[in-house]
XYZ file of C-alpha atoms in Angstrom:
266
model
C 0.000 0.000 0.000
C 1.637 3.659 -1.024
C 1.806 6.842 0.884
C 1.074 9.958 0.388
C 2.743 12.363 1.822
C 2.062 16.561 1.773
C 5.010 18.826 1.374
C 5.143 22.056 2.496
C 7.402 24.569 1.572
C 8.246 27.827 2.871
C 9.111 29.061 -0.605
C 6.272 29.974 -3.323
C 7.512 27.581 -5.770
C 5.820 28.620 -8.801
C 8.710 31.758 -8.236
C 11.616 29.016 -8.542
C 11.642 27.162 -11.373
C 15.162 25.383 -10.973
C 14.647 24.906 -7.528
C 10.995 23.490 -7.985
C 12.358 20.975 -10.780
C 15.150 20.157 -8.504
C 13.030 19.029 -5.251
C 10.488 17.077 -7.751
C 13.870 14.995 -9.163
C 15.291 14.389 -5.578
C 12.024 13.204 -3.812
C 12.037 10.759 -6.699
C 15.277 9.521 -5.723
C 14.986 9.178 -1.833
C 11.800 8.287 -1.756
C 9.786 4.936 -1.689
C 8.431 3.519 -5.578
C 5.222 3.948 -4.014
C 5.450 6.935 -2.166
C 3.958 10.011 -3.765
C 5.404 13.525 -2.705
C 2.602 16.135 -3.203
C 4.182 19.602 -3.384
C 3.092 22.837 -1.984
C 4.554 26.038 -1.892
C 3.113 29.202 0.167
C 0.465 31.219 -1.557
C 1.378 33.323 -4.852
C 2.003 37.197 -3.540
C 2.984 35.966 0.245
C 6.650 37.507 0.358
C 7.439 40.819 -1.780
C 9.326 38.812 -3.880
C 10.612 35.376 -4.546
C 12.922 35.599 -1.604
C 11.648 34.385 1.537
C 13.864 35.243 4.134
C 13.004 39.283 4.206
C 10.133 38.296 6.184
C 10.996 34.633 7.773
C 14.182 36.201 9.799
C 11.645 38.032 11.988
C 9.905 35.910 14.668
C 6.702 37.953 14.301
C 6.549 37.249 10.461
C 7.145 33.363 11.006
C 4.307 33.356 13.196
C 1.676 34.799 11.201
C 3.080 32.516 7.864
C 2.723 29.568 9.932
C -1.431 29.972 9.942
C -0.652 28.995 5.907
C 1.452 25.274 7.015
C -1.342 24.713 10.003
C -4.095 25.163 7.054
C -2.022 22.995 4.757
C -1.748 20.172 7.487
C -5.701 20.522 8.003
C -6.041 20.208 4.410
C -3.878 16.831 4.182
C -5.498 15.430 6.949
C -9.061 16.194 5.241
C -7.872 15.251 2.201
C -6.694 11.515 3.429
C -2.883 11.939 3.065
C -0.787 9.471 5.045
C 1.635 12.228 6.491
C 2.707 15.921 6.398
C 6.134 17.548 6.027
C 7.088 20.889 6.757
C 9.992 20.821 4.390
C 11.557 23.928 5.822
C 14.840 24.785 8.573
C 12.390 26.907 10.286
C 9.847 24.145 11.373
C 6.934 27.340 11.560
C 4.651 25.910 14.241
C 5.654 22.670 14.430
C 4.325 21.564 17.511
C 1.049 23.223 17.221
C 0.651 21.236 14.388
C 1.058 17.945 15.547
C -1.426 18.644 18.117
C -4.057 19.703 15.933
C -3.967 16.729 12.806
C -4.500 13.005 13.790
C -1.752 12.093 11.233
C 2.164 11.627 11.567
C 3.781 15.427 11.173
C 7.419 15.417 10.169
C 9.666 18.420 10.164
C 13.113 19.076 7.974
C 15.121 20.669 10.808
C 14.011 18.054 13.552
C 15.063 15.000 11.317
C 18.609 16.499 9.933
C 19.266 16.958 13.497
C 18.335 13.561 14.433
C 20.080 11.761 11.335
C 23.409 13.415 12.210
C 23.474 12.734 15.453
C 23.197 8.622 15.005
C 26.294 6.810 16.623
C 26.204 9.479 19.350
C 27.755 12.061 16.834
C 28.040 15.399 17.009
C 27.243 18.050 14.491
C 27.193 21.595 13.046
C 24.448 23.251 10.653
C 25.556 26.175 8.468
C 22.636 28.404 7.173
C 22.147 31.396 4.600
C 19.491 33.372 6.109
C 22.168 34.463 9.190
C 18.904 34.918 11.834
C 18.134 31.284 11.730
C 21.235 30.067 12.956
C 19.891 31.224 16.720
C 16.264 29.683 15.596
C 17.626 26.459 14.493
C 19.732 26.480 18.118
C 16.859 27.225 20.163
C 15.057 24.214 17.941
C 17.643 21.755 18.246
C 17.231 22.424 22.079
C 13.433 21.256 22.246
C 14.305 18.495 20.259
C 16.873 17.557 23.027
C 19.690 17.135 21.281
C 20.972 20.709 21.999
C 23.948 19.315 23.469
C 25.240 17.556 20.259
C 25.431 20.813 18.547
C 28.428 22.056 18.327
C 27.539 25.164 16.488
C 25.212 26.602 13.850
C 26.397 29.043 11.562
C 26.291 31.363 8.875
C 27.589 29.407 5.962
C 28.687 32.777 3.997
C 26.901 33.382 0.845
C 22.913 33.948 0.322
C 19.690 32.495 -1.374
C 20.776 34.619 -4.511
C 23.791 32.884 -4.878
C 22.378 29.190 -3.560
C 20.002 30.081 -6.641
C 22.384 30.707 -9.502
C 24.312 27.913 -7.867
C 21.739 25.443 -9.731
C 23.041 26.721 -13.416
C 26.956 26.832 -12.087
C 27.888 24.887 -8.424
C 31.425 24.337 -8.607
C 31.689 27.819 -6.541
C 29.077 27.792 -4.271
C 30.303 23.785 -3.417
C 33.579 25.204 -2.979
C 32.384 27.969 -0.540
C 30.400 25.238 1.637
C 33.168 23.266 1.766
C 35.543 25.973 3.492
C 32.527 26.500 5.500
C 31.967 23.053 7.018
C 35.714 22.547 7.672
C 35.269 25.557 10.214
C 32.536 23.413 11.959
C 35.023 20.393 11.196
C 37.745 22.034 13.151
C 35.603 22.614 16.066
C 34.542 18.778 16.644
C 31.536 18.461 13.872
C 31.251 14.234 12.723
C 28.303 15.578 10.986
C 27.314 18.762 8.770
C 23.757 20.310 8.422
C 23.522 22.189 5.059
C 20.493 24.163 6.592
C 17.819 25.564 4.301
C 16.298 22.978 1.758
C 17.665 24.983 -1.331
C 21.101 24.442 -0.100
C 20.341 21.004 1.241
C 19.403 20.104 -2.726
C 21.746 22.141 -5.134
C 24.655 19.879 -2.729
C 22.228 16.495 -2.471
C 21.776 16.596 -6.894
C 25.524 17.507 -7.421
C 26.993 14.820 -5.320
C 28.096 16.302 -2.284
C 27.664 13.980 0.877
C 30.930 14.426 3.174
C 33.471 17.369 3.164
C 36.756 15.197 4.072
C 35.142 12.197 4.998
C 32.742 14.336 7.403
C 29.159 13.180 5.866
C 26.652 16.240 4.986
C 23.338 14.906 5.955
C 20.472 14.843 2.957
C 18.251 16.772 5.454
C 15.195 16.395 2.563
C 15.641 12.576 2.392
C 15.788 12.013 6.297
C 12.570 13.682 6.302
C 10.959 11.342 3.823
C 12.209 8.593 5.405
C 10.896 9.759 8.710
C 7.615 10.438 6.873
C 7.600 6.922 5.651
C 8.366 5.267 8.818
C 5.846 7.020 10.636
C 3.132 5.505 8.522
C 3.965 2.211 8.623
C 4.258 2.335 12.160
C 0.734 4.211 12.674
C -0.311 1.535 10.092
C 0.921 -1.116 12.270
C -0.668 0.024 15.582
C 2.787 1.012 16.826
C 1.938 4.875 16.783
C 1.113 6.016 20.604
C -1.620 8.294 21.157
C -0.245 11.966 22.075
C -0.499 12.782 25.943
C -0.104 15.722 28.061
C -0.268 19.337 27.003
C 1.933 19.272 23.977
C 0.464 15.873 22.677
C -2.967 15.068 23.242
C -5.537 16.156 20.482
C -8.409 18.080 20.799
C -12.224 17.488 20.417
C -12.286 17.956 16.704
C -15.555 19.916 16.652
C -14.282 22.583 19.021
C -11.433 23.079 17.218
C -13.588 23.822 13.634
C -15.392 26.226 15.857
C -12.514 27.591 16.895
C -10.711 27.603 13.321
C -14.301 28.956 12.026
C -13.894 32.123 14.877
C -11.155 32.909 13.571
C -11.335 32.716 10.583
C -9.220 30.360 9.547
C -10.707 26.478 8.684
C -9.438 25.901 5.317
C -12.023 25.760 2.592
């Protein structure tokens, strides 16, 4: 039996061609024969332009462009997919999320951060949007692996240049090389690329260790994740959420609420 799975992406990707073509040929890759990647971008006219990170380095701004990945998660769950994926560093209202849908919620930042750590290593994450090198911290730290991370940081170039990277990488490669062996030097066994651009251009060209140091293929360790959490729900090995973080909500108040608000997707 296939899954279906609902990606979300922080980007609008009808605004990036290359980078749109790219994600559709990776997921293809990493993913299941029978596992069928659904891809959504944020609404057309969200962000001033096609860059995102104007608005998603402010906390404020994250805030109010997570209401579009809760509505997107309320829409897979209504629309029978197996799982949801907020494909994104940020993780924008993660665990809101997973206590509002009754199916398995997977984030990009939580399971880069768990694949590098396997064996007990210890790893860095190097990001282009400067801001979310404190936000993926403060992250890693819920997840409770805060004390594996030995640093994330600003990797040294921007989206503009991760974006012409796609049409010539051998610089940009280069340039995240000399990055990671900065993390290297202080004690990283494993390297982050950080925002799911990045994490792609590197993943399609090849690039999965910087001298024997792997880069983790954040976008496949979410798919996985994805796909293991549906086989285990499948299987009856999925416990129900508990306390205030995990257990769900009567699903007729919360329609009432969404509908208050403003806010039930149509």
């Amino acid at each position: 039996m296939g899954i279906r799975i609902w990606h979300q992406s922080f980007t609008v990707l009808s605004d990036l061609a290359a980078y749109d073509d790219a994600l559709k040929a990776h997921f293809k890759r990493v993913a299941r024969p029978d596992t069928v990647i659904d891809m959504h971008g944020m609404r057309e006219g969200t962000y001033r332009t096609n860059y995102p990170g104007d608005d998603i380095k402010h906390v404020g701004f994250q805030f109010l462009h997570a209401i579009q990945f809760m509505q997107g998660a309320l829409m897979a769950e209504r629309q029978g997919y197996d799982a949801f994926a907020l494909s994104t560093l940020p993780e924008p209202g993660l665990r809101e999320i997973r206590a509002l849908v009754d199916i398995p919620v997977v984030g990009y930042g939580e399971c880069a951060a768990r694949a590098a750590v396997d064996d007990g290593r210890r790893f860095g994450a190097l990001v282009f949007i400067p801001e979310l090198a404190e936000l993926y911290r403060d992250n890693v730290r819920r997840h409770g692996i805060g004390c594996r991370l030995v640093g994330a940081c600003d990797v040294g170039f921007r989206f503009a240049d991760v974006l012409a990277g796609f049409a010539s990488p051998g610089p940009l490669i280069d340039r995240f090389r000399s990055a990671a062996r900065d993390l290297i030097a202080r004690g990283a066994e494993a390297i982050v690329p950080g925002e799911a651009p990045l994490n792609v251009l590197l993943a399609m060209n090849g690039v999965s260790e910087v001298d024997g140091v792997p880069v983790i293929d954040s976008l496949g360790a979410w798919v996985r994740a994805a796909e293991v959490a549906v086989d285990a729900r499948r299987a009856g090995r999925q416990a129900a959420g508990t306390g205030y973080f995990g257990a769900m909500p009567d699903p007729v108040r919360r329609d009432e609420i969404l509908d208050f608000y403003g806010l039930n997707p149509a």
